[in-house]
Amino acid sequence: MDWQSDSPELWAYLESLNCGDILSGTVAAIERFGGFVALDDGPDHPTLPGVGFLGLPELSWRRFDDPADVVQVGQRVSCEFIGFDTYNAEARLSLKALEPDPLQVLADRAVVGQEFRGTVERVLPIGILVDVEDGVFGLVPFGVIDGRPAASPAMDFEVGDEIAVVIAEIELSKRRVFLSVQEGGRYAGVALST
């Protein structure tokens, strides 16, 4: 479809938007791949439930299984405009852009060697994934990864266990947190600050 000539009002509206604009609207439909938003100031879309679209990665910083875990049809939302999809003639939106990044919040206040209580979320072949706080997950590796300390795979870990961990490293650019666990009264490979 040639959106520019077939829907000039829609095309003009989308071209008028700038990255970073805050747009409000109502969630019009939820699909397995994201949610459509009927924007307050936007025209109707001729083929889609709304002119705005929230892709899965832009719904939330936290993990979720279904978009309906984050938004509901009929819910009012404010989102940041992140781009113009010229193929579908829709405004790409981000809900999470208007929320604080929990990893950044942790990085701003945590230091290497700081202890946290966490919950084992998954036991993987390479280590255990621990929910440190507010949906921030860290890996306690069973083997050395990029020179980082390792936990003994002989230690018994089960999903749901609460364990003490310390921050070994936070890599914001790669969105990774490496953790260490206490073994024999000290933390493996982490020099604790005194």
XYZ file of N, CA, C and O in Angstrom:
776
model
N 0.846 -1.185 0.000
C 0.000 0.000 0.000
C 0.888 1.243 0.000
O 1.886 1.309 0.703
N 0.504 2.220 -0.784
C 1.214 3.503 -0.815
C 0.542 4.434 0.183
O -0.407 5.151 -0.137
N 1.045 4.390 1.427
C 0.423 5.140 2.523
C 0.406 6.643 2.258
O -0.542 7.332 2.637
N 1.464 7.132 1.634
C 1.580 8.574 1.422
C 0.438 9.105 0.563
O -0.110 10.167 0.841
N 0.042 8.348 -0.463
C -1.047 8.828 -1.313
C -2.411 8.293 -0.877
O -3.420 8.974 -1.016
N -2.441 7.067 -0.298
C -3.719 6.484 0.109
C -4.237 7.027 1.446
O -5.444 7.054 1.673
N -3.337 7.419 2.336
C -3.732 7.967 3.645
C -2.879 9.186 3.971
O -2.046 9.166 4.885
N -3.080 10.276 3.218
C -2.215 11.450 3.408
C -2.306 12.052 4.812
O -1.305 12.543 5.338
N -3.484 12.004 5.448
C -3.624 12.562 6.797
C -2.781 11.754 7.794
O -2.081 12.322 8.630
N -2.842 10.429 7.687
C -2.051 9.549 8.555
C -0.560 9.788 8.327
O 0.208 9.937 9.272
N -0.144 9.841 7.069
C 1.267 10.039 6.728
C 1.773 11.380 7.272
O 2.848 11.452 7.866
N 0.978 12.428 7.092
C 1.371 13.767 7.570
C 1.492 13.772 9.093
O 2.429 14.371 9.646
N 0.565 13.097 9.769
C 0.637 13.029 11.231
C 1.925 12.335 11.666
O 2.647 12.844 12.539
N 2.217 11.184 11.081
C 3.415 10.433 11.470
C 4.697 11.211 11.164
O 5.640 11.188 11.949
N 4.707 11.914 10.033
C 5.892 12.723 9.694
C 6.074 13.892 10.657
O 7.188 14.394 10.814
N 5.005 14.334 11.299
C 5.094 15.485 12.210
C 5.690 15.109 13.572
O 6.063 15.993 14.346
N 5.771 13.821 13.857
C 6.282 13.378 15.154
C 7.806 13.417 15.196
O 8.469 13.200 14.182
N 8.339 13.678 16.385
C 9.788 13.696 16.598
C 10.151 12.676 17.663
O 9.426 12.529 18.658
N 11.269 11.997 17.464
C 11.729 11.040 18.477
C 11.819 11.758 19.815
O 12.325 12.872 19.899
N 11.272 11.110 20.838
C 11.256 11.701 22.173
C 9.937 12.348 22.533
O 9.698 12.653 23.705
N 9.065 12.581 21.537
C 7.737 13.138 21.843
C 7.002 12.185 22.779
O 7.094 10.960 22.633
N 6.259 12.740 23.723
C 5.434 11.935 24.630
C 4.011 11.953 24.085
O 3.417 13.021 23.912
N 3.490 10.758 23.796
C 2.162 10.614 23.213
C 1.273 9.833 24.170
O 1.734 8.911 24.833
N 0.006 10.202 24.219
C -0.958 9.508 25.068
C -2.026 8.863 24.207
O -2.319 9.328 23.109
N -2.597 7.808 24.752
C -3.659 7.130 24.029
C -4.220 5.993 24.846
O -3.934 5.842 26.032
N -5.006 5.166 24.170
C -5.676 4.037 24.798
C -5.247 2.755 24.095
O -5.230 2.706 22.860
N -4.910 1.735 24.882
C -4.539 0.451 24.293
C -5.773 -0.098 23.585
O -6.825 -0.300 24.196
N -5.638 -0.316 22.263
C -6.776 -0.731 21.442
C -6.814 -2.237 21.212
O -7.894 -2.804 21.037
N -5.659 -2.877 21.201
C -5.600 -4.325 20.966
C -4.264 -4.853 21.461
O -3.257 -4.137 21.450
N -4.272 -6.102 21.895
C -3.036 -6.769 22.335
C -2.877 -8.036 21.500
O -3.814 -8.824 21.359
N -1.698 -8.181 20.946
C -1.343 -9.373 20.166
C -0.131 -10.021 20.822
O 0.502 -9.427 21.696
N 0.239 -11.212 20.410
C 1.398 -11.898 21.004
C 2.705 -11.149 20.739
O 3.681 -11.336 21.438
N 2.724 -10.275 19.743
C 3.927 -9.537 19.358
C 3.939 -8.100 19.861
O 4.866 -7.351 19.590
N 2.902 -7.667 20.589
C 2.875 -6.313 21.124
C 1.465 -5.773 21.250
O 0.487 -6.535 21.206
N 1.359 -4.473 21.405
C 0.056 -3.849 21.596
C -0.126 -2.637 20.708
O 0.824 -1.898 20.439
N -1.348 -2.438 20.246
C -1.688 -1.275 19.426
C -2.328 -0.214 20.302
O -3.112 -0.527 21.198
N -1.983 1.046 20.023
C -2.485 2.173 20.808
C -3.190 3.159 19.887
O -2.615 3.593 18.879
N -4.434 3.472 20.237
C -5.168 4.531 19.545
C -4.721 5.849 20.183
O -5.037 6.117 21.341
N -3.943 6.621 19.447
C -3.371 7.857 19.989
C -4.411 8.973 20.034
O -5.215 9.134 19.111
N -4.375 9.742 21.113
C -5.356 10.812 21.320
C -5.368 11.813 20.172
O -6.437 12.218 19.715
N -4.195 12.230 19.730
C -4.107 13.264 18.698
C -3.942 12.692 17.301
O -3.854 13.452 16.338
N -3.893 11.374 17.193
C -3.643 10.753 15.892
C -4.912 10.372 15.168
O -5.962 10.166 15.781
N -4.815 10.260 13.847
C -5.970 9.817 13.070
C -6.171 8.310 13.252
O -5.306 7.619 13.781
N -7.302 7.815 12.808
C -7.522 6.375 12.802
C -6.608 5.749 11.755
O -6.267 6.381 10.749
N -6.236 4.511 12.002
C -5.436 3.770 11.027
C -6.404 2.968 10.163
O -7.325 2.351 10.695
N -6.233 2.973 8.831
C -7.205 2.286 7.972
C -7.224 0.762 8.113
O -8.242 0.135 7.833
N -6.119 0.148 8.586
C -6.088 -1.319 8.657
C -5.723 -1.874 10.031
O -5.966 -3.043 10.301
N -5.140 -1.066 10.896
C -4.697 -1.546 12.201
C -5.589 -0.973 13.305
O -6.232 0.056 13.109
N -5.603 -1.626 14.483
C -6.455 -1.140 15.587
C -6.036 0.209 16.157
O -6.814 0.866 16.837
N -4.823 0.619 15.895
C -4.334 1.906 16.387
C -3.137 2.347 15.582
O -2.449 1.530 14.976
N -2.871 3.643 15.577
C -1.753 4.173 14.801
C -0.429 4.028 15.564
O 0.635 4.112 14.991
N -0.509 3.746 16.870
C 0.688 3.533 17.677
C 0.906 2.051 17.935
O -0.053 1.283 18.048
N 2.188 1.654 18.030
C 2.491 0.252 18.293
C 3.576 0.136 19.358
O 4.610 0.788 19.273
N 3.324 -0.724 20.353
C 4.283 -1.041 21.413
C 4.809 -2.448 21.163
O 4.092 -3.425 21.384
N 6.038 -2.560 20.673
C 6.656 -3.869 20.488
C 7.020 -4.472 21.834
O 7.156 -3.762 22.835
N 7.180 -5.787 21.886
C 7.486 -6.469 23.144
C 8.667 -5.859 23.902
O 8.564 -5.627 25.104
N 9.799 -5.584 23.238
C 10.932 -5.040 24.004
C 10.682 -3.666 24.605
O 11.390 -3.246 25.502
N 9.674 -2.957 24.119
C 9.408 -1.598 24.602
C 8.288 -1.523 25.636
O 7.945 -0.444 26.099
N 7.735 -2.664 26.008
C 6.646 -2.654 26.987
C 7.131 -2.442 28.417
O 6.518 -1.708 29.178
N 8.228 -3.117 28.793
C 8.660 -3.056 30.192
C 10.123 -3.442 30.322
O 10.645 -4.207 29.506
N 10.762 -2.940 31.372
C 12.123 -3.361 31.711
C 12.106 -4.757 32.322
O 13.084 -5.472 32.274
N 10.999 -5.120 32.932
C 10.896 -6.388 33.644
C 10.481 -7.507 32.710
O 9.849 -7.263 31.692
N 10.809 -8.727 33.088
C 10.422 -9.885 32.291
C 8.928 -10.126 32.419
O 8.340 -9.912 33.470
N 8.329 -10.579 31.331
C 6.910 -10.925 31.330
C 6.690 -12.016 30.290
O 7.480 -12.185 29.366
N 5.622 -12.766 30.472
C 5.306 -13.859 29.567
C 4.332 -13.461 28.464
O 4.339 -14.037 27.389
N 3.506 -12.483 28.747
C 2.441 -12.101 27.830
C 2.289 -10.588 27.892
O 2.319 -10.017 28.987
N 2.113 -9.914 26.740
C 1.915 -8.457 26.782
C 0.765 -8.044 27.697
O 0.800 -6.968 28.289
N -0.239 -8.919 27.849
C -1.375 -8.607 28.729
C -0.959 -8.578 30.196
O -1.722 -8.109 31.040
N 0.249 -9.051 30.514
C 0.777 -8.922 31.870
C 1.214 -7.482 32.156
O 1.414 -7.116 33.309
N 1.383 -6.678 31.088
C 1.886 -5.310 31.227
C 0.794 -4.277 30.959
O 0.661 -3.296 31.681
N 0.018 -4.479 29.898
C -1.042 -3.541 29.530
C -2.345 -4.293 29.264
O -2.332 -5.479 28.951
N -3.437 -3.572 29.379
C -4.772 -4.145 29.142
C -5.499 -3.305 28.085
O -5.297 -2.088 28.009
N -6.338 -3.955 27.300
C -7.168 -3.224 26.338
C -8.023 -2.228 27.127
O -8.604 -2.558 28.158
N -8.059 -0.994 26.633
C -8.813 0.066 27.296
C -7.980 0.889 28.268
O -8.428 1.934 28.731
N -6.777 0.440 28.574
C -5.903 1.163 29.513
C -5.350 2.421 28.864
O -4.951 2.419 27.704
N -5.321 3.498 29.628
C -4.697 4.749 29.171
C -3.191 4.644 29.389
O -2.748 4.194 30.447
N -2.415 5.057 28.382
C -0.960 5.010 28.488
C -0.341 6.283 27.935
O -0.921 6.943 27.081
N 0.821 6.606 28.474
C 1.682 7.644 27.907
C 2.959 6.945 27.493
O 3.514 6.153 28.256
N 3.406 7.232 26.286
C 4.568 6.543 25.721
C 5.485 7.552 25.035
O 5.058 8.648 24.668
N 6.721 7.126 24.838
C 7.662 7.941 24.078
C 7.670 7.464 22.630
O 7.706 6.258 22.359
N 7.635 8.409 21.699
C 7.729 8.084 20.278
C 9.182 7.762 19.960
O 10.070 8.560 20.245
N 9.429 6.582 19.395
C 10.816 6.184 19.093
C 11.080 6.004 17.602
O 12.223 5.805 17.208
N 10.042 6.085 16.773
C 10.284 5.974 15.344
C 9.017 5.836 14.524
O 7.948 5.506 15.033
N 9.165 6.075 13.241
C 8.080 6.030 12.281
C 8.297 4.796 11.419
O 9.277 4.696 10.697
N 7.401 3.821 11.535
C 7.456 2.618 10.710
C 6.740 2.950 9.402
O 5.511 2.982 9.339
N 7.510 3.213 8.344
C 6.927 3.624 7.072
C 6.253 2.462 6.343
O 5.352 2.685 5.539
N 6.651 1.234 6.627
C 6.043 0.082 5.963
C 4.602 -0.127 6.430
O 3.706 -0.354 5.627
N 4.379 -0.059 7.758
C 3.040 -0.253 8.320
C 2.305 1.058 8.605
O 1.151 1.034 9.028
N 2.965 2.171 8.383
C 2.417 3.499 8.685
C 1.922 3.548 10.129
O 0.743 3.756 10.408
N 2.854 3.334 11.047
C 2.509 3.380 12.467
C 3.624 4.051 13.254
O 4.774 4.080 12.827
N 3.240 4.563 14.397
C 4.194 5.203 15.306
C 4.721 4.128 16.243
O 3.950 3.503 16.965
N 6.018 3.899 16.226
C 6.632 2.954 17.168
C 6.775 3.675 18.499
O 7.298 4.795 18.568
N 6.296 3.024 19.570
C 6.239 3.641 20.882
C 7.018 2.837 21.915
O 7.243 1.640 21.736
N 7.400 3.507 22.999
C 8.064 2.841 24.117
C 7.395 3.250 25.416
O 7.347 4.430 25.757
N 6.871 2.255 26.126
C 6.317 2.477 27.451
C 7.436 2.508 28.478
O 7.447 3.320 29.394
N 8.441 1.631 28.301
C 9.508 1.528 29.290
C 10.427 2.750 29.300
O 11.076 3.012 30.304
N 10.457 3.495 28.203
C 11.330 4.678 28.151
C 10.941 5.715 29.195
O 11.764 6.546 29.580
N 9.696 5.658 29.663
C 9.230 6.624 30.657
C 9.347 6.094 32.082
O 8.895 6.747 33.021
N 9.930 4.909 32.241
C 10.129 4.316 33.564
C 11.622 4.233 33.855
O 12.422 4.081 32.935
N 12.012 4.301 35.125
C 13.430 4.149 35.440
C 13.897 2.727 35.125
O 13.175 1.758 35.344
N 15.101 2.631 34.586
C 15.708 1.334 34.283
C 16.188 0.721 35.599
O 17.083 1.262 36.248
N 15.620 -0.420 36.037
C 16.024 -0.989 37.324
C 17.501 -1.380 37.374
O 18.106 -1.327 38.440
N 18.090 -1.731 36.237
C 19.519 -2.048 36.222
C 20.347 -0.798 36.489
O 21.314 -0.831 37.252
N 19.960 0.316 35.895
C 20.669 1.577 36.137
C 20.509 2.005 37.589
O 21.458 2.481 38.210
N 19.309 1.824 38.151
C 19.068 2.162 39.560
C 19.994 1.344 40.454
O 20.620 1.873 41.380
N 20.109 0.042 40.169
C 21.016 -0.819 40.941
C 22.461 -0.365 40.776
O 23.197 -0.237 41.758
N 22.876 -0.092 39.547
C 24.258 0.322 39.283
C 24.601 1.645 39.969
O 25.737 1.844 40.397
N 23.624 2.538 40.094
C 23.864 3.838 40.726
C 24.113 3.724 42.227
O 24.738 4.588 42.822
N 23.604 2.656 42.848
C 23.749 2.582 44.306
C 24.539 1.378 44.802
O 24.902 1.329 45.964
N 24.814 0.409 43.941
C 25.534 -0.788 44.372
C 27.026 -0.649 44.066
O 27.413 0.057 43.143
N 27.827 -1.330 44.868
C 29.271 -1.347 44.644
C 29.728 -2.805 44.592
O 29.090 -3.694 45.146
N 30.844 -3.017 43.914
C 31.418 -4.358 43.870
C 31.687 -4.804 45.297
O 32.217 -4.055 46.111
N 31.249 -6.022 45.604
C 31.421 -6.563 46.938
C 30.218 -6.374 47.838
O 30.167 -6.936 48.929
N 29.232 -5.613 47.388
C 28.042 -5.391 48.194
C 27.189 -6.660 48.203
O 26.970 -7.289 47.183
N 26.693 -6.992 49.394
C 25.887 -8.208 49.549
C 24.405 -7.908 49.338
O 23.907 -6.868 49.729
N 23.741 -8.853 48.695
C 22.294 -8.808 48.481
C 21.731 -10.190 48.780
O 22.430 -11.193 48.681
N 20.468 -10.230 49.116
C 19.748 -11.502 49.199
C 18.971 -11.615 47.908
O 18.332 -10.663 47.478
N 19.058 -12.769 47.283
C 18.369 -12.962 46.021
C 17.670 -14.304 45.970
O 17.882 -15.160 46.833
N 16.855 -14.469 44.950
C 16.105 -15.702 44.758
C 16.579 -16.373 43.480
O 16.661 -15.727 42.434
N 16.892 -17.666 43.568
C 17.317 -18.420 42.392
C 16.120 -18.539 41.447
O 15.084 -19.078 41.813
N 16.273 -18.000 40.232
C 15.213 -18.052 39.223
C 15.374 -19.243 38.297
O 14.400 -19.851 37.893
N 16.622 -19.530 37.938
C 16.892 -20.647 37.029
C 18.258 -21.223 37.333
O 19.182 -20.495 37.689
N 18.366 -22.535 37.171
C 19.660 -23.199 37.255
C 20.003 -23.604 35.829
O 19.293 -24.393 35.202
N 21.084 -23.010 35.307
C 21.501 -23.222 33.923
C 22.782 -24.042 33.892
O 23.484 -24.128 34.904
N 23.126 -24.605 32.747
C 24.396 -25.342 32.654
C 25.622 -24.470 32.973
O 26.630 -24.980 33.453
N 25.532 -23.161 32.732
C 26.680 -22.283 32.964
C 26.687 -21.636 34.339
O 27.662 -21.017 34.733
N 25.568 -21.729 35.077
C 25.501 -21.107 36.396
C 24.062 -20.925 36.838
O 23.146 -21.497 36.248
N 23.883 -20.098 37.865
C 22.532 -19.845 38.349
C 22.154 -18.393 38.090
O 22.976 -17.487 38.203
N 20.896 -18.215 37.716
C 20.357 -16.891 37.482
C 19.602 -16.491 38.738
O 18.699 -17.201 39.182
N 20.009 -15.353 39.327
C 19.462 -14.908 40.608
C 18.766 -13.563 40.428
O 19.328 -12.636 39.845
N 17.528 -13.471 40.930
C 16.791 -12.215 40.952
C 17.301 -11.444 42.159
O 17.025 -11.797 43.300
N 18.079 -10.400 41.893
C 18.702 -9.625 42.964
C 17.694 -8.672 43.584
O 17.576 -8.589 44.800
N 16.983 -7.917 42.742
C 15.936 -7.021 43.215
C 15.227 -6.405 42.032
O 15.816 -6.192 40.983
N 13.956 -6.133 42.197
C 13.163 -5.388 41.227
C 13.313 -5.907 39.798
O 13.383 -5.141 38.847
N 13.412 -7.229 39.649
C 13.516 -7.806 38.320
C 14.887 -7.712 37.686
O 15.041 -7.938 36.488
N 15.912 -7.376 38.458
C 17.288 -7.371 37.953
C 17.879 -8.745 38.253
O 17.891 -9.188 39.403
N 18.354 -9.403 37.201
C 18.891 -10.747 37.337
C 20.399 -10.731 37.142
O 20.911 -10.002 36.298
N 21.081 -11.526 37.942
C 22.529 -11.662 37.825
C 22.889 -13.125 37.682
O 22.143 -14.011 38.097
N 24.054 -13.370 37.111
C 24.531 -14.729 36.898
C 25.657 -15.042 37.870
O 26.611 -14.272 37.994
N 25.518 -16.171 38.551
C 26.610 -16.736 39.339
C 27.158 -17.872 38.473
O 26.541 -18.919 38.356
N 28.296 -17.640 37.804
C 28.796 -18.656 36.873
C 29.392 -19.865 37.592
O 29.982 -19.735 38.657
N 29.197 -21.053 37.007
C 29.819 -22.277 37.525
C 31.250 -22.400 37.031
O 32.066 -23.050 37.647
N 31.560 -21.790 35.917
C 32.918 -21.789 35.378
C 33.375 -20.361 35.203
O 32.583 -19.428 35.243
N 34.646 -20.185 34.979
C 35.192 -18.842 34.793
C 34.695 -18.306 33.455
O 34.804 -18.967 32.423
N 34.106 -17.108 33.467
C 33.636 -16.445 32.260
C 34.370 -15.119 32.153
O 34.251 -14.276 33.032
N 35.134 -14.947 31.097
C 35.895 -13.708 30.886
C 36.710 -13.339 32.124
O 36.781 -12.180 32.516
N 37.301 -14.327 32.798
C 38.147 -14.076 33.955
C 37.393 -13.783 35.232
O 37.982 -13.439 36.251
N 36.075 -13.920 35.232
C 35.280 -13.647 36.434
C 35.271 -14.864 37.346
O 35.413 -15.987 36.894
N 35.041 -14.660 38.650
C 35.042 -15.772 39.599
C 33.896 -16.739 39.342
O 32.897 -16.380 38.743
N 34.078 -17.962 39.804
C 33.082 -19.001 39.573
C 32.622 -19.615 40.886
O 33.358 -19.666 41.855
N 31.379 -20.087 40.899
C 30.856 -20.857 42.025
C 31.086 -22.327 41.724
O 31.213 -22.722 40.572
N 31.126 -23.105 42.742
C 31.308 -24.541 42.560
C 30.010 -25.157 42.067
O 28.969 -24.982 42.685
N 30.060 -25.912 40.939
C 28.833 -26.543 40.483
C 28.346 -27.610 41.450
O 27.218 -28.053 41.375
N 29.212 -28.021 42.378
C 28.824 -29.036 43.354
C 27.841 -28.477 44.378
O 27.158 -29.231 45.051
N 27.788 -27.146 44.502
C 26.834 -26.550 45.442
C 25.422 -26.826 44.929
O 25.170 -26.800 43.728
N 24.532 -27.119 45.831
C 23.157 -27.413 45.432
C 22.344 -26.129 45.378
O 22.223 -25.418 46.376
N 21.787 -25.857 44.221
C 20.911 -24.706 44.036
C 19.600 -25.209 43.462
O 19.582 -26.045 42.571
N 18.499 -24.667 43.962
C 17.186 -25.008 43.438
C 16.397 -23.733 43.196
O 16.560 -22.746 43.925
N 15.565 -23.752 42.173
C 14.709 -22.605 41.877
C 13.878 -22.278 43.116
O 13.326 -23.163 43.759
N 13.862 -20.997 43.461
C 13.111 -20.540 44.628
C 13.957 -20.376 45.878
O 13.522 -19.740 46.830
N 15.179 -20.938 45.876
C 16.064 -20.783 47.035
C 16.425 -19.315 47.218
O 16.691 -18.609 46.251
N 16.443 -18.856 48.473
C 16.972 -17.531 48.782
C 18.424 -17.707 49.161
O 18.747 -18.540 50.010
N 19.299 -16.946 48.509
C 20.733 -17.069 48.784
C 21.352 -15.687 48.927
O 20.810 -14.693 48.451
N 22.495 -15.653 49.613
C 23.273 -14.416 49.722
C 24.240 -14.377 48.555
O 24.917 -15.357 48.256
N 24.273 -13.247 47.867
C 25.196 -13.052 46.749
C 25.879 -11.702 46.927
O 25.389 -10.842 47.656
N 26.994 -11.547 46.252
C 27.652 -10.240 46.214
C 27.841 -9.841 44.765
O 27.970 -10.688 43.878
N 27.835 -8.539 44.538
C 28.046 -8.010 43.194
C 29.520 -8.187 42.835
O 30.411 -7.703 43.535
N 29.777 -8.902 41.748
C 31.145 -9.051 41.241
C 31.410 -8.021 40.143
O 32.508 -7.477 40.048
N 30.377 -7.761 39.319
C 30.530 -6.777 38.245
C 29.166 -6.444 37.662
O 28.294 -7.311 37.558
N 28.997 -5.171 37.273
C 27.807 -4.739 36.542
C 28.298 -4.138 35.237
O 29.088 -3.207 35.233
N 27.852 -4.700 34.119
C 28.195 -4.197 32.790
C 26.939 -3.570 32.183
O 26.124 -4.271 31.581
N 26.787 -2.272 32.367
C 25.594 -1.600 31.855
C 25.484 -1.703 30.337
O 24.397 -1.915 29.810
N 26.598 -1.548 29.621
C 26.551 -1.552 28.164
C 26.054 -2.879 27.606
O 25.414 -2.919 26.569
N 26.337 -3.978 28.309
C 25.888 -5.302 27.857
C 24.696 -5.797 28.665
O 24.219 -6.908 28.442
N 24.243 -4.964 29.630
C 23.108 -5.293 30.486
C 23.314 -6.631 31.178
O 22.452 -7.502 31.175
N 24.502 -6.782 31.798
C 24.834 -8.015 32.515
C 25.284 -7.700 33.927
O 25.945 -6.701 34.177
N 24.893 -8.602 34.847
C 25.336 -8.520 36.230
C 25.953 -9.869 36.574
O 25.336 -10.908 36.369
N 27.197 -9.823 37.049
C 27.859 -11.038 37.519
C 27.886 -11.011 39.038
O 28.172 -9.984 39.647
N 27.577 -12.165 39.621
C 27.496 -12.299 41.064
C 28.446 -13.382 41.535
O 28.926 -14.199 40.749
N 28.669 -13.400 42.839
C 29.437 -14.452 43.478
C 28.659 -14.887 44.708
O 27.850 -14.125 45.231
N 28.895 -16.126 45.153
C 28.227 -16.628 46.346
C 29.250 -16.906 47.426
O 30.431 -17.096 47.156
N 28.755 -16.934 48.665
C 29.615 -17.192 49.804
C 29.919 -18.685 49.867
O 29.037 -19.518 49.803
N 31.208 -18.996 49.967
C 31.630 -20.380 50.118
C 32.611 -20.442 51.280
O 33.636 -19.777 51.256
N 32.286 -21.211 52.282
C 33.191 -21.367 53.418
C 33.455 -20.077 54.167
O 34.572 -19.844 54.623
N 32.451 -19.197 54.255
C 32.608 -17.984 55.050
C 33.210 -16.821 54.303
O 33.362 -15.745 54.842
N 33.610 -16.981 53.047
C 34.104 -15.868 52.268
C 33.523 -15.945 50.866
O 32.968 -16.953 50.469
N 33.626 -14.857 50.143
C 33.054 -14.808 48.808
C 34.115 -15.151 47.793
O 35.192 -14.564 47.765
N 33.787 -16.095 46.928
C 34.747 -16.572 45.921
C 35.094 -15.471 44.939
O 34.237 -14.939 44.275
N 36.368 -15.133 44.868
C 36.866 -14.230 43.851
C 36.509 -12.767 43.996
O 36.774 -11.983 43.095
N 35.900 -12.353 45.079
C 35.496 -10.967 45.255
C 36.162 -10.411 46.513
O 36.005 -10.964 47.580
N 36.902 -9.330 46.335
C 37.504 -8.691 47.494
C 36.482 -7.744 48.106
O 36.088 -6.774 47.486
N 36.014 -8.068 49.290
C 35.001 -7.257 49.940
C 35.622 -5.979 50.495
O 36.696 -5.998 51.064
N 34.914 -4.868 50.310
C 35.420 -3.619 50.864
C 35.204 -3.613 52.377
O 34.227 -4.137 52.865
N 36.144 -3.003 53.091
C 36.045 -2.969 54.562
C 35.706 -1.579 55.038
O 35.866 -0.616 54.379
